PDB file of C-alpha atoms and ligand atoms in Angstrom:
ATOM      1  CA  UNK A   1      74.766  79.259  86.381  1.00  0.00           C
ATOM      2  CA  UNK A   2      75.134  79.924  82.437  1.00  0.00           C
ATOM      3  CA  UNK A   3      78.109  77.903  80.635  1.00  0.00           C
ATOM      4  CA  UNK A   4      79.996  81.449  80.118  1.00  0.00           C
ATOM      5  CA  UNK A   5      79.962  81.918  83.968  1.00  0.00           C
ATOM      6  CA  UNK A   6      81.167  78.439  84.398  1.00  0.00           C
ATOM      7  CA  UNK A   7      83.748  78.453  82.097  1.00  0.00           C
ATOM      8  CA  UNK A   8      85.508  81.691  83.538  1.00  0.00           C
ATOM      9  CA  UNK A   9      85.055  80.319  87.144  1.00  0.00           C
ATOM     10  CA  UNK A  10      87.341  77.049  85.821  1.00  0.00           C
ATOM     11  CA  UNK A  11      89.371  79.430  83.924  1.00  0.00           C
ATOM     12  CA  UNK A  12      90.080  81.266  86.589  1.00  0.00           C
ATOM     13  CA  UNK A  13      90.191  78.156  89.116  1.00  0.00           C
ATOM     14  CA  UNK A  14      92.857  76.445  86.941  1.00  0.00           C
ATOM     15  CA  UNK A  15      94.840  79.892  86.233  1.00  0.00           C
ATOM     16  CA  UNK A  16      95.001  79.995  89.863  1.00  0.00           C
ATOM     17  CA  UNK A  17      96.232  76.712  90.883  1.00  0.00           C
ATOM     18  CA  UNK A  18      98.866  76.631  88.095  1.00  0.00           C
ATOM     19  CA  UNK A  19     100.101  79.758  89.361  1.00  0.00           C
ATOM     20  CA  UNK A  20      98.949  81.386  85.780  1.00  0.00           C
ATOM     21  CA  UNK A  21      98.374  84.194  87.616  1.00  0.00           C
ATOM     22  CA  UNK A  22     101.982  84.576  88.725  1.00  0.00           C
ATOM     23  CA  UNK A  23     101.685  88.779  88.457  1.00  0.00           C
ATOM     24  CA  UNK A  24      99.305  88.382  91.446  1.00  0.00           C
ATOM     25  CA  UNK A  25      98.964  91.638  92.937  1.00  0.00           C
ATOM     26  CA  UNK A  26      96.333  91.043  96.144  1.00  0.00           C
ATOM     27  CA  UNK A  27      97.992  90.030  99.565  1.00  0.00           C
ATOM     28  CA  UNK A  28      97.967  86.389 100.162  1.00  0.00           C
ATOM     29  CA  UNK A  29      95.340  86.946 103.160  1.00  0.00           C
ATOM     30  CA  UNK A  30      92.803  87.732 100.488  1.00  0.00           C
ATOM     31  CA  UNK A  31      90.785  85.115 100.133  1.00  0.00           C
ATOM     32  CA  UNK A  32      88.215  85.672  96.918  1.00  0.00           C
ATOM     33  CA  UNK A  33      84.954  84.323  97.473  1.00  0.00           C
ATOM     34  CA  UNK A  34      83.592  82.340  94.634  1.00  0.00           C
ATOM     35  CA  UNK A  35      80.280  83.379  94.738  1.00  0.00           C
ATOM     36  CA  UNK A  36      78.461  86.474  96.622  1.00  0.00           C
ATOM     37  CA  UNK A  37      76.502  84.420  99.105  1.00  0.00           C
ATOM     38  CA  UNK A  38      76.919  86.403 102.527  1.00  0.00           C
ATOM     39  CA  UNK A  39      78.392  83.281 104.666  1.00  0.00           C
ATOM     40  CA  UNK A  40      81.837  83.228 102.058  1.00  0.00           C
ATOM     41  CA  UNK A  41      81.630  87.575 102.158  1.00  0.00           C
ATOM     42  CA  UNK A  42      81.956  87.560 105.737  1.00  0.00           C
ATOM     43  CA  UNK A  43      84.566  85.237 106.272  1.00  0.00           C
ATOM     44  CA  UNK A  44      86.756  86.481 103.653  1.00  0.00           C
ATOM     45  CA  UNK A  45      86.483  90.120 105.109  1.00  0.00           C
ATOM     46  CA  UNK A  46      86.844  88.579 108.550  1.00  0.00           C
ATOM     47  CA  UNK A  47      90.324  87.007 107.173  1.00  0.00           C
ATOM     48  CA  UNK A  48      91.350  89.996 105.504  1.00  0.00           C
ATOM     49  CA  UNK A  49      90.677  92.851 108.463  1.00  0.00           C
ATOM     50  CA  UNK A  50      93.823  91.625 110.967  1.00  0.00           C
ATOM     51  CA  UNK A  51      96.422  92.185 108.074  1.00  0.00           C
ATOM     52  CA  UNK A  52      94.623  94.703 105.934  1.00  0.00           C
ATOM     53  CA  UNK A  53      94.017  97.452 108.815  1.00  0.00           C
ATOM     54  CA  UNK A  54      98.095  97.281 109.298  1.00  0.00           C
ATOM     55  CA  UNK A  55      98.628  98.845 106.037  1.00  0.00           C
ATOM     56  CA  UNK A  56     100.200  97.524 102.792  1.00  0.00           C
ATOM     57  CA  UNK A  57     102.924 100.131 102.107  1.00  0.00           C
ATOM     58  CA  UNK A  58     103.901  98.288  98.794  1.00  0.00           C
ATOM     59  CA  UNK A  59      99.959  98.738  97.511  1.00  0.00           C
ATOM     60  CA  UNK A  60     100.247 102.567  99.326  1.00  0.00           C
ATOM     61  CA  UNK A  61      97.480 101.602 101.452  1.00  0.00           C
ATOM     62  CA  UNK A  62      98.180 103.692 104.545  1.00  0.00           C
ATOM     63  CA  UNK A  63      97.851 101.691 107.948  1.00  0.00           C
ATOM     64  CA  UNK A  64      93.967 101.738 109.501  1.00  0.00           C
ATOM     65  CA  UNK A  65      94.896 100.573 112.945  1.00  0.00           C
ATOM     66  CA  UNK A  66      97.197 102.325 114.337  1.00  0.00           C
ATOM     67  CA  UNK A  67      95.391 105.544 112.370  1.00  0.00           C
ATOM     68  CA  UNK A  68      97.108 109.246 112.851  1.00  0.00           C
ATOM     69  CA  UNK A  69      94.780 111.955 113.414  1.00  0.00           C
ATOM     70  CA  UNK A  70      97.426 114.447 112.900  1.00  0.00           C
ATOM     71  CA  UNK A  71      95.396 117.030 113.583  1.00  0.00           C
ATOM     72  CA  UNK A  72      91.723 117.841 113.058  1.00  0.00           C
ATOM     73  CA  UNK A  73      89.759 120.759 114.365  1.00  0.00           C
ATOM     74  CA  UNK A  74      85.848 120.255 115.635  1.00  0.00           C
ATOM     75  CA  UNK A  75      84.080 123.390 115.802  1.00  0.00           C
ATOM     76  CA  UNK A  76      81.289 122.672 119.195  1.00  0.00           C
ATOM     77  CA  UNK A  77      78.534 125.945 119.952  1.00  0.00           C
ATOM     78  CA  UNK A  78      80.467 127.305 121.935  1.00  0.00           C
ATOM     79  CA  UNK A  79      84.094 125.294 122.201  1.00  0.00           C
ATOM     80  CA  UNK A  80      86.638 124.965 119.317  1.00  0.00           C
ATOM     81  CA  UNK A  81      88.137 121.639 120.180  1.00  0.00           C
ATOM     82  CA  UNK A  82      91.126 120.927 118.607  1.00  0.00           C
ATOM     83  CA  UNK A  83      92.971 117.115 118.691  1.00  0.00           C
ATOM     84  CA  UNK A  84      96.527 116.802 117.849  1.00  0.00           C
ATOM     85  CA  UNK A  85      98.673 113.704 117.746  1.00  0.00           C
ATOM     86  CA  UNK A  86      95.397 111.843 117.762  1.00  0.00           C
ATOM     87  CA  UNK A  87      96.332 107.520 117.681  1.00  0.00           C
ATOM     88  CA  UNK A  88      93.261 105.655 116.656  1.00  0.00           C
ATOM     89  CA  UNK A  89      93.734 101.523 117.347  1.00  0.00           C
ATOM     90  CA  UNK A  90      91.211  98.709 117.936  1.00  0.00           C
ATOM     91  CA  UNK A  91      89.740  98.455 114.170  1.00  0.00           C
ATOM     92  CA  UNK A  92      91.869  95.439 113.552  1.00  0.00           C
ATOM     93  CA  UNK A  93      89.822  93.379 116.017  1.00  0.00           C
ATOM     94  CA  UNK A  94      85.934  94.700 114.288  1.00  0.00           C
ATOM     95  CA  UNK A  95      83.956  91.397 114.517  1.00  0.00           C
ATOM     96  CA  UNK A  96      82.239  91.373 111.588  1.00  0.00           C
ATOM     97  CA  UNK A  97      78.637  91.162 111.710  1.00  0.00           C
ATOM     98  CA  UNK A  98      77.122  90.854 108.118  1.00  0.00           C
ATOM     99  CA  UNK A  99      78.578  91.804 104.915  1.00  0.00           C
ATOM    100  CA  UNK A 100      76.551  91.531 101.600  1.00  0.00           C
ATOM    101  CA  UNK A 101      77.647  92.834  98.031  1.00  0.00           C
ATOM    102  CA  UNK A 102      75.404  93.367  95.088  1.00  0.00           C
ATOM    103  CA  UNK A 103      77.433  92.861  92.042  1.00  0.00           C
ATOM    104  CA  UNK A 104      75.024  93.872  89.582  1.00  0.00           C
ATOM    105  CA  UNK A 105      73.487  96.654  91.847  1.00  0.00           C
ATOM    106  CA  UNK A 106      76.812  98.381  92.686  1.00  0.00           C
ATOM    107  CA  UNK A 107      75.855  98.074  96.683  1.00  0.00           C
ATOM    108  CA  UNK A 108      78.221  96.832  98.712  1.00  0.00           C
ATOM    109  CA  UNK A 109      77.032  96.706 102.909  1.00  0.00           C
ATOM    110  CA  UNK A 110      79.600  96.215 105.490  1.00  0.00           C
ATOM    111  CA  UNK A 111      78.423  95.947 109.745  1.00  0.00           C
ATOM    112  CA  UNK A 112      81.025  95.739 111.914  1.00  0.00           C
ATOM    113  CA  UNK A 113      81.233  96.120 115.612  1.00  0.00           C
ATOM    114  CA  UNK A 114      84.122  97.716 116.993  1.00  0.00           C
ATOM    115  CA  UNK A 115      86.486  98.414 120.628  1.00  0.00           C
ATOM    116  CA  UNK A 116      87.909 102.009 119.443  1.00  0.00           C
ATOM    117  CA  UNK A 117      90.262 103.389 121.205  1.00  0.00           C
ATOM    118  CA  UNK A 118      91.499 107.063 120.412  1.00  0.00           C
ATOM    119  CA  UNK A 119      94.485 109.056 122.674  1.00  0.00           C
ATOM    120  CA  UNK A 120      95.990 111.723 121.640  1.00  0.00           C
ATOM    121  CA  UNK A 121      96.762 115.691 122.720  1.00  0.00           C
ATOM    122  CA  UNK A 122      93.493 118.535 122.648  1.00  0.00           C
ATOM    123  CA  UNK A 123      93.262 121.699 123.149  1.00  0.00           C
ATOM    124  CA  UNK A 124      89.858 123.633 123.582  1.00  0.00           C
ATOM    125  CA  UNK A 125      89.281 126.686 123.983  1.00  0.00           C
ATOM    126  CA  UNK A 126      85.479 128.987 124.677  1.00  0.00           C
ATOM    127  CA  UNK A 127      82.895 127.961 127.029  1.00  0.00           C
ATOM    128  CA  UNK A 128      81.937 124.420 128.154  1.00  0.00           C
ATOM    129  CA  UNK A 129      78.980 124.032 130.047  1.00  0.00           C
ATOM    130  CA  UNK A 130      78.425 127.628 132.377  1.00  0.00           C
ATOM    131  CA  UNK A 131      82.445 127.815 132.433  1.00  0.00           C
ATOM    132  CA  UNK A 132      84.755 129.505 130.208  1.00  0.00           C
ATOM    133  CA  UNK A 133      87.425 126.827 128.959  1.00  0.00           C
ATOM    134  CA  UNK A 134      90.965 127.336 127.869  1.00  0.00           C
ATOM    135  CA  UNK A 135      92.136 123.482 128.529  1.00  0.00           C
ATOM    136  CA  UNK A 136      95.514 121.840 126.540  1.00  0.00           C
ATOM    137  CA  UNK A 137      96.162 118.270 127.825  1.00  0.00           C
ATOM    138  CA  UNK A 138      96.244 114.499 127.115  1.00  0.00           C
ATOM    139  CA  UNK A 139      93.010 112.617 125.926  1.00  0.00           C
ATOM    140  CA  UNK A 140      91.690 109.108 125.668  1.00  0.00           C
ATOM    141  CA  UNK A 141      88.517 108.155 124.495  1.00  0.00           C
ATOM    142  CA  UNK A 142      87.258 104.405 124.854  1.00  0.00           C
ATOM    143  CA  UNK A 143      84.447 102.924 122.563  1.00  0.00           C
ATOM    144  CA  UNK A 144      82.814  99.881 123.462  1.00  0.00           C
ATOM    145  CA  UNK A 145      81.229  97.662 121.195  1.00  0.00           C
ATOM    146  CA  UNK A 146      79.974 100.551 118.764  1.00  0.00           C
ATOM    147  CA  UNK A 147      78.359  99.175 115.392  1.00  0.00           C
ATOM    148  CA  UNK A 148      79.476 100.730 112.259  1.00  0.00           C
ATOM    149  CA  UNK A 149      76.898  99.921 109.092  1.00  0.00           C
ATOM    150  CA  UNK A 150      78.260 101.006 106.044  1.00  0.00           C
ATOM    151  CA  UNK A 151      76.330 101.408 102.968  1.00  0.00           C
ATOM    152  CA  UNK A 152      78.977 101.814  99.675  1.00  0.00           C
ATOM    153  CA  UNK A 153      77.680 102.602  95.981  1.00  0.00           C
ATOM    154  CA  UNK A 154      80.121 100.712  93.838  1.00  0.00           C
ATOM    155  CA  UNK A 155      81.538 101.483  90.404  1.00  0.00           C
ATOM    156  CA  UNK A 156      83.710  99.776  88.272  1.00  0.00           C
ATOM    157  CA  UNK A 157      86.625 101.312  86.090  1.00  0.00           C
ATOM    158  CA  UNK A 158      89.354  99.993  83.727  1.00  0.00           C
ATOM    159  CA  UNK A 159      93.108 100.919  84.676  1.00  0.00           C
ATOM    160  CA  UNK A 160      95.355 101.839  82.250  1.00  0.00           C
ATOM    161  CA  UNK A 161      96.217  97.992  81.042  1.00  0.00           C
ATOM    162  CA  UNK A 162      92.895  97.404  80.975  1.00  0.00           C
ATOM    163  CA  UNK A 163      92.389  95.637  84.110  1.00  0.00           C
ATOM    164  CA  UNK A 164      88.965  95.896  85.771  1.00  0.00           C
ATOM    165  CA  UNK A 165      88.527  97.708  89.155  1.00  0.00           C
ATOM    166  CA  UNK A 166      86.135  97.857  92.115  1.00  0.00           C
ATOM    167  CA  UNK A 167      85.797 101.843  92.626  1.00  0.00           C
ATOM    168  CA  UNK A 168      83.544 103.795  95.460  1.00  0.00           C
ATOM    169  CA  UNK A 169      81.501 106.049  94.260  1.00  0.00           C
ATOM    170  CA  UNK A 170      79.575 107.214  97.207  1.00  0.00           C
ATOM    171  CA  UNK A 171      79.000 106.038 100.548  1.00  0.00           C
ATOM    172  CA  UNK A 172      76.449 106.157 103.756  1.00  0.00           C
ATOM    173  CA  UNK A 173      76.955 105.309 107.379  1.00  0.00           C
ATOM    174  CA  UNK A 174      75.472 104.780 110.396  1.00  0.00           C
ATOM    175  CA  UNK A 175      77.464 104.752 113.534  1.00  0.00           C
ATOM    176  CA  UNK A 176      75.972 103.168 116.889  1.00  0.00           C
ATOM    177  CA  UNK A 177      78.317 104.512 119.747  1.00  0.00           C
ATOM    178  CA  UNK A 178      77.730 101.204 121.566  1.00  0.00           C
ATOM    179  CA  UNK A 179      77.670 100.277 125.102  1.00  0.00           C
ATOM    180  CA  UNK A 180      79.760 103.156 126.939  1.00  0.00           C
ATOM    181  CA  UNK A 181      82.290 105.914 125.933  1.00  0.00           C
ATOM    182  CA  UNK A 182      84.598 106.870 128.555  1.00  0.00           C
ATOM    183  CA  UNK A 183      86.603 109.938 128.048  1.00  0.00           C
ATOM    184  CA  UNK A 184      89.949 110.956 130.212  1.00  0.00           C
ATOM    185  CA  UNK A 185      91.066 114.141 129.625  1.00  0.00           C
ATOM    186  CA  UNK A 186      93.605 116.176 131.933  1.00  0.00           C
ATOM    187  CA  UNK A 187      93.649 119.852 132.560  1.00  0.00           C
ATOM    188  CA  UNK A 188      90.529 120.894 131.051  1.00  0.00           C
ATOM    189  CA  UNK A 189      90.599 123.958 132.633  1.00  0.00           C
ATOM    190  CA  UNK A 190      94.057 125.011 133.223  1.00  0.00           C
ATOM    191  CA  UNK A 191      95.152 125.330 136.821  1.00  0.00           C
ATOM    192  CA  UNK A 192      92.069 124.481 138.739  1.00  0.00           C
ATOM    193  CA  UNK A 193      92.053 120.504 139.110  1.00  0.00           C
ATOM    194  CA  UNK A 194      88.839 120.117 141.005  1.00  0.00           C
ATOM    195  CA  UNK A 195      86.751 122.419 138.243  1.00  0.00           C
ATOM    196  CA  UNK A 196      88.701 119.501 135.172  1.00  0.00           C
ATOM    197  CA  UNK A 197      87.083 116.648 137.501  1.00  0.00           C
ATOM    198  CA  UNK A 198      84.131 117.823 138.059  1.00  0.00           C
ATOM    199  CA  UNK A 199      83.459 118.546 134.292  1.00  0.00           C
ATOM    200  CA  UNK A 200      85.257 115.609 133.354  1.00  0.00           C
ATOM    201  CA  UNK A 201      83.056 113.315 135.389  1.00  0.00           C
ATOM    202  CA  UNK A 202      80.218 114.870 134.423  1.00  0.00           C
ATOM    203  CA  UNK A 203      81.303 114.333 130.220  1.00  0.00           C
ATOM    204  CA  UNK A 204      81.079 110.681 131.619  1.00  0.00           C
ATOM    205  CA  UNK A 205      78.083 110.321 133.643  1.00  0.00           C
ATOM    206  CA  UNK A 206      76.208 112.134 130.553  1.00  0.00           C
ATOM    207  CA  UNK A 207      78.802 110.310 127.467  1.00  0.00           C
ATOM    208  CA  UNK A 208      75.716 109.932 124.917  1.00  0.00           C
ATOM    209  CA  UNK A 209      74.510 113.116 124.922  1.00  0.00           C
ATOM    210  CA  UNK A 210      77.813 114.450 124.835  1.00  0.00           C
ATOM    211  CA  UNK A 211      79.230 112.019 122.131  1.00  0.00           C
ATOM    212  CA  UNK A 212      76.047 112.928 120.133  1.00  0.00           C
ATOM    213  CA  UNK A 213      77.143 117.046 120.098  1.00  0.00           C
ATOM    214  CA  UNK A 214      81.067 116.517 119.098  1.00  0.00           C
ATOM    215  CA  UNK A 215      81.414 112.929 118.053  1.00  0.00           C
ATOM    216  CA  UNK A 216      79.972 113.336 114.173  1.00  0.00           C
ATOM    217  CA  UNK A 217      83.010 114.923 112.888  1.00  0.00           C
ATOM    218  CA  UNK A 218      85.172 112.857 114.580  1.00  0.00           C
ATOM    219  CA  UNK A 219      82.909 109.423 113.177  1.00  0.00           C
ATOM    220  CA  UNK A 220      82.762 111.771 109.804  1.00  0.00           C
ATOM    221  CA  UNK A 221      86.623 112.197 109.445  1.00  0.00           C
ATOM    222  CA  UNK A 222      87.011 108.673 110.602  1.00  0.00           C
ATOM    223  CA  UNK A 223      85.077 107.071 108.464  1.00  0.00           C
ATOM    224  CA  UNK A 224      86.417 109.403 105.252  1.00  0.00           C
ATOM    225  CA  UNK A 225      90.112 107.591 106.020  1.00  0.00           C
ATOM    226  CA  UNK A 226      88.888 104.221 105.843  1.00  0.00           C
ATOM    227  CA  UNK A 227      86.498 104.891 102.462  1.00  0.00           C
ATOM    228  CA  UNK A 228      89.744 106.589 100.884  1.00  0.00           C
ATOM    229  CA  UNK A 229      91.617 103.526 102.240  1.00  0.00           C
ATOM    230  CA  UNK A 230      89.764 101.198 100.640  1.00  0.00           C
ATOM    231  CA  UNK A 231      89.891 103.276  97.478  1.00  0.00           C
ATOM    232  CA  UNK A 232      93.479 103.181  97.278  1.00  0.00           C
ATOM    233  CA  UNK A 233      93.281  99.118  97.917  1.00  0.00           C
ATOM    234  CA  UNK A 234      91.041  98.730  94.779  1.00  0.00           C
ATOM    235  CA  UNK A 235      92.963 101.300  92.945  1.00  0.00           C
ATOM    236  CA  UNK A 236      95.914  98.665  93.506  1.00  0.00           C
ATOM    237  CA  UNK A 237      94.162  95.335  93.081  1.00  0.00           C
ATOM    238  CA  UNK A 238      92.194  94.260  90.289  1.00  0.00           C
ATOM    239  CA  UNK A 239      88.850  92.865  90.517  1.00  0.00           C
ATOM    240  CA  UNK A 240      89.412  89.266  89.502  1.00  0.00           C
ATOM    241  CA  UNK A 241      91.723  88.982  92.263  1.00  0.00           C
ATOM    242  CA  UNK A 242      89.114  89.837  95.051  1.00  0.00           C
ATOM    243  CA  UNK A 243      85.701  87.998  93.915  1.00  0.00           C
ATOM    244  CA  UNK A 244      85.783  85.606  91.654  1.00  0.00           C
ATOM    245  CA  UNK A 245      82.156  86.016  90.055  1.00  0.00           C
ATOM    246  CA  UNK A 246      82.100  87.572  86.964  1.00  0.00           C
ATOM    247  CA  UNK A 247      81.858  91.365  86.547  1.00  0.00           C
ATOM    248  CA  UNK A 248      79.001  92.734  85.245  1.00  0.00           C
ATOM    249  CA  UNK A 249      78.825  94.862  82.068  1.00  0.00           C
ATOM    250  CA  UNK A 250      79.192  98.583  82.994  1.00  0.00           C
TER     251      UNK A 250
HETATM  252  C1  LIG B 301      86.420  78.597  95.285  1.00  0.00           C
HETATM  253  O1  LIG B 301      86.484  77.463  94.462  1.00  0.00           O
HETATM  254  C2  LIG B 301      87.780  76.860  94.441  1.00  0.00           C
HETATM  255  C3  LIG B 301      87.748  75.781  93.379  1.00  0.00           C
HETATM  256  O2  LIG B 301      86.636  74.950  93.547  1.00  0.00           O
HETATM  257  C4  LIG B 301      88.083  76.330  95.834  1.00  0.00           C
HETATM  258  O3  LIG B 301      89.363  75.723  95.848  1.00  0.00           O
HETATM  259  C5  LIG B 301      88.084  77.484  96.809  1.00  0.00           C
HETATM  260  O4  LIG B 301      88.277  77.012  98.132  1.00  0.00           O
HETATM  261  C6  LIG B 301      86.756  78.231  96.728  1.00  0.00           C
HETATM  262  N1  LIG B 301      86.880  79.426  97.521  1.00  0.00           N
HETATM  263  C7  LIG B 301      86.086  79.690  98.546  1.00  0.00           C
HETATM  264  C8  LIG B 301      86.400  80.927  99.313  1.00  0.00           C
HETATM  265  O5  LIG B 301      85.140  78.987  98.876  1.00  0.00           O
HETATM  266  C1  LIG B 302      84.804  94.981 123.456  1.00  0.00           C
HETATM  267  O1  LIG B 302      85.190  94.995 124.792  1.00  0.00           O
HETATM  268  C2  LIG B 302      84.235  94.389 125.645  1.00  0.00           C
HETATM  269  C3  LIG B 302      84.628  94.658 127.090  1.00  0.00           C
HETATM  270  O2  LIG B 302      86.008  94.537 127.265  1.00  0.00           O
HETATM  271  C4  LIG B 302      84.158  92.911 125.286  1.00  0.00           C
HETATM  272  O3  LIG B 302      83.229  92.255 126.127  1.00  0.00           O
HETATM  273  C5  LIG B 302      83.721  92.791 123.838  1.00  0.00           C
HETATM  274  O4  LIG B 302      83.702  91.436 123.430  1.00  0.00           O
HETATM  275  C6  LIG B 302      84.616  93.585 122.924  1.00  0.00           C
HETATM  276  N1  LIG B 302      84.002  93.649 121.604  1.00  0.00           N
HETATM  277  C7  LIG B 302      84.681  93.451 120.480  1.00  0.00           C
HETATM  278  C8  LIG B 302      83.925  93.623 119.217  1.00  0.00           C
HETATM  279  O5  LIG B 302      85.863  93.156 120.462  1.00  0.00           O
HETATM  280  C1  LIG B 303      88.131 112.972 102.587  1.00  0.00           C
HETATM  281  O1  LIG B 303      89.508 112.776 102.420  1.00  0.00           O
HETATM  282  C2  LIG B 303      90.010 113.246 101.189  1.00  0.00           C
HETATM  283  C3  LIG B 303      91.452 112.796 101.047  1.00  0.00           C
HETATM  284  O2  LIG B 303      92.120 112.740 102.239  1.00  0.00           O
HETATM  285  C4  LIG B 303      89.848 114.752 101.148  1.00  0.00           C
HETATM  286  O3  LIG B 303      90.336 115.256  99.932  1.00  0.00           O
HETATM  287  C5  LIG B 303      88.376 115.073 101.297  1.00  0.00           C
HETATM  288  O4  LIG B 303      88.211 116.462 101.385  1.00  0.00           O
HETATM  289  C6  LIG B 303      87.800 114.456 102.542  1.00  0.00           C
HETATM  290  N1  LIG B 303      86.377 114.624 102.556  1.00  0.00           N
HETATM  291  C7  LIG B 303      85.728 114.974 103.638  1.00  0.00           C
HETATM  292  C8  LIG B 303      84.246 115.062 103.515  1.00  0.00           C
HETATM  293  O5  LIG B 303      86.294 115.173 104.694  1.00  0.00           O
END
């Protein structure tokens, strides 16, 4: 470590222990790592996901878990599937699995592994299988330990007083879908019971397959409100207040 690097670290130690800092903007369950070494990134995130996914309304960071879906539209050959009302919740318990940031390479990678649960209203309407479908019902979709890797291109940016700022300027994703989906979903073809069942068990005995055919948008759309999330966090909080290593020149 150079002098320069030292100095700033005590700089910023003291500033934060006399309470210098008194215009503190980050939560209090932020807890900046000192250096980038993966053991301090992944506790620190692990600390910060509980709080952080139920939303910081004074920061306008919208809530992650419970997440509305108020309504989004998946276009399936053959079905247009349409959820409404859609409540996404288990991201607040995503054990964290490795988390590594690049400072001076703008990377930032994030694996988590995740219990998702997702209810909400549907309607489809076309053909499912042999069977023309005009369903409208309730829905519940259970993920089991699916693992999320997330692959962020960093930026930084000055705000207007000058204050440096993590941005995102692109991101990649992989999404495992884990162990076992299970779907419920009523009335999938309105008025006939046994037909729904029948379908509906069959979704479930063949939930890979049929997870790998409509699940991308949902994963897609998903994983756009958490990246636009996080935007809006670093928007609000200033660099120095989430890693205290020095910032690169940019
Ligand atoms: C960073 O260093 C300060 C001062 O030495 C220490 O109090 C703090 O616990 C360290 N933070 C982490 C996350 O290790
Ligand atoms: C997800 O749920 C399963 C089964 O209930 C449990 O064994 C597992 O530990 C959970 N995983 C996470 C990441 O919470
Ligand atoms: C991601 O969300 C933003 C803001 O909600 C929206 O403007 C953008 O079109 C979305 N992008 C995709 C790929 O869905």
């Amino acid at each position: 470590m150079c002098l320069r690097q030292v100095l700033l670290l005590t700089v910023v130690a003291l500033a934060a222990s006399f309470g210098v800092c008194d215009a503190k903007i980050a939560p209090d369950f932020i807890h900046p790592c000192n250096t980038t070494e993966k053991a301090c990134l992944i506790k620190a995130t692990r600390d910060a996901i509980p709080d952080f996914s139920k939303g910081l309304p004074e920061l306008g960071v919208p809530s992650l878990d419970p997440f509305i879906i108020d309504e989004l539209p998946i276009q399936l050959p053959g079905v247009k599937v349409t959820f409404l009302e859609g409540k996404v919740t288990g991201l607040r318990k995503c054990e964290v699995l490795n988390v590594e940031a690049y400072v001076e390479k703008n990377i930032f990678l994030l694996e988590v592994k995740c219990n998702i649960t997702i209810k909400g209203k549907y309607t489809a309407v076309g053909r499912l299988l042999l069977f023309p479908i005009n369903g409208e019902g309730d829905s519940k979709i259970k993920i089991t330990n699916s693992v999320i890797k997330l692959n962020i291109k960093t930026k930084y940016f000055k705000d207007a007083e000058g204050r440096d700022h993590f941005g995102i300027k692109n991101y990649r994703y992989t999404f495992d879908y884990g162990e076992k989906i299970h779907y419920v979903i009523s009335n999938l073809f309105k008025g006939n019971a046994e037909l729904s069942n029948t379908v509906l068990q069959f979704l479930n005995e063949n939930w890979r397959a049929v997870t790998e055919e409509f699940g991308k948008p949902v994963v897609d759309y998903a994983m756009n409100v958490t990246i636009e999330t996080a935007k809006k966090f670093f928007d609000a909080v200033p660099y120095d207040e989430l890693l205290y290593v020095p910032i690169p020149k940019y």
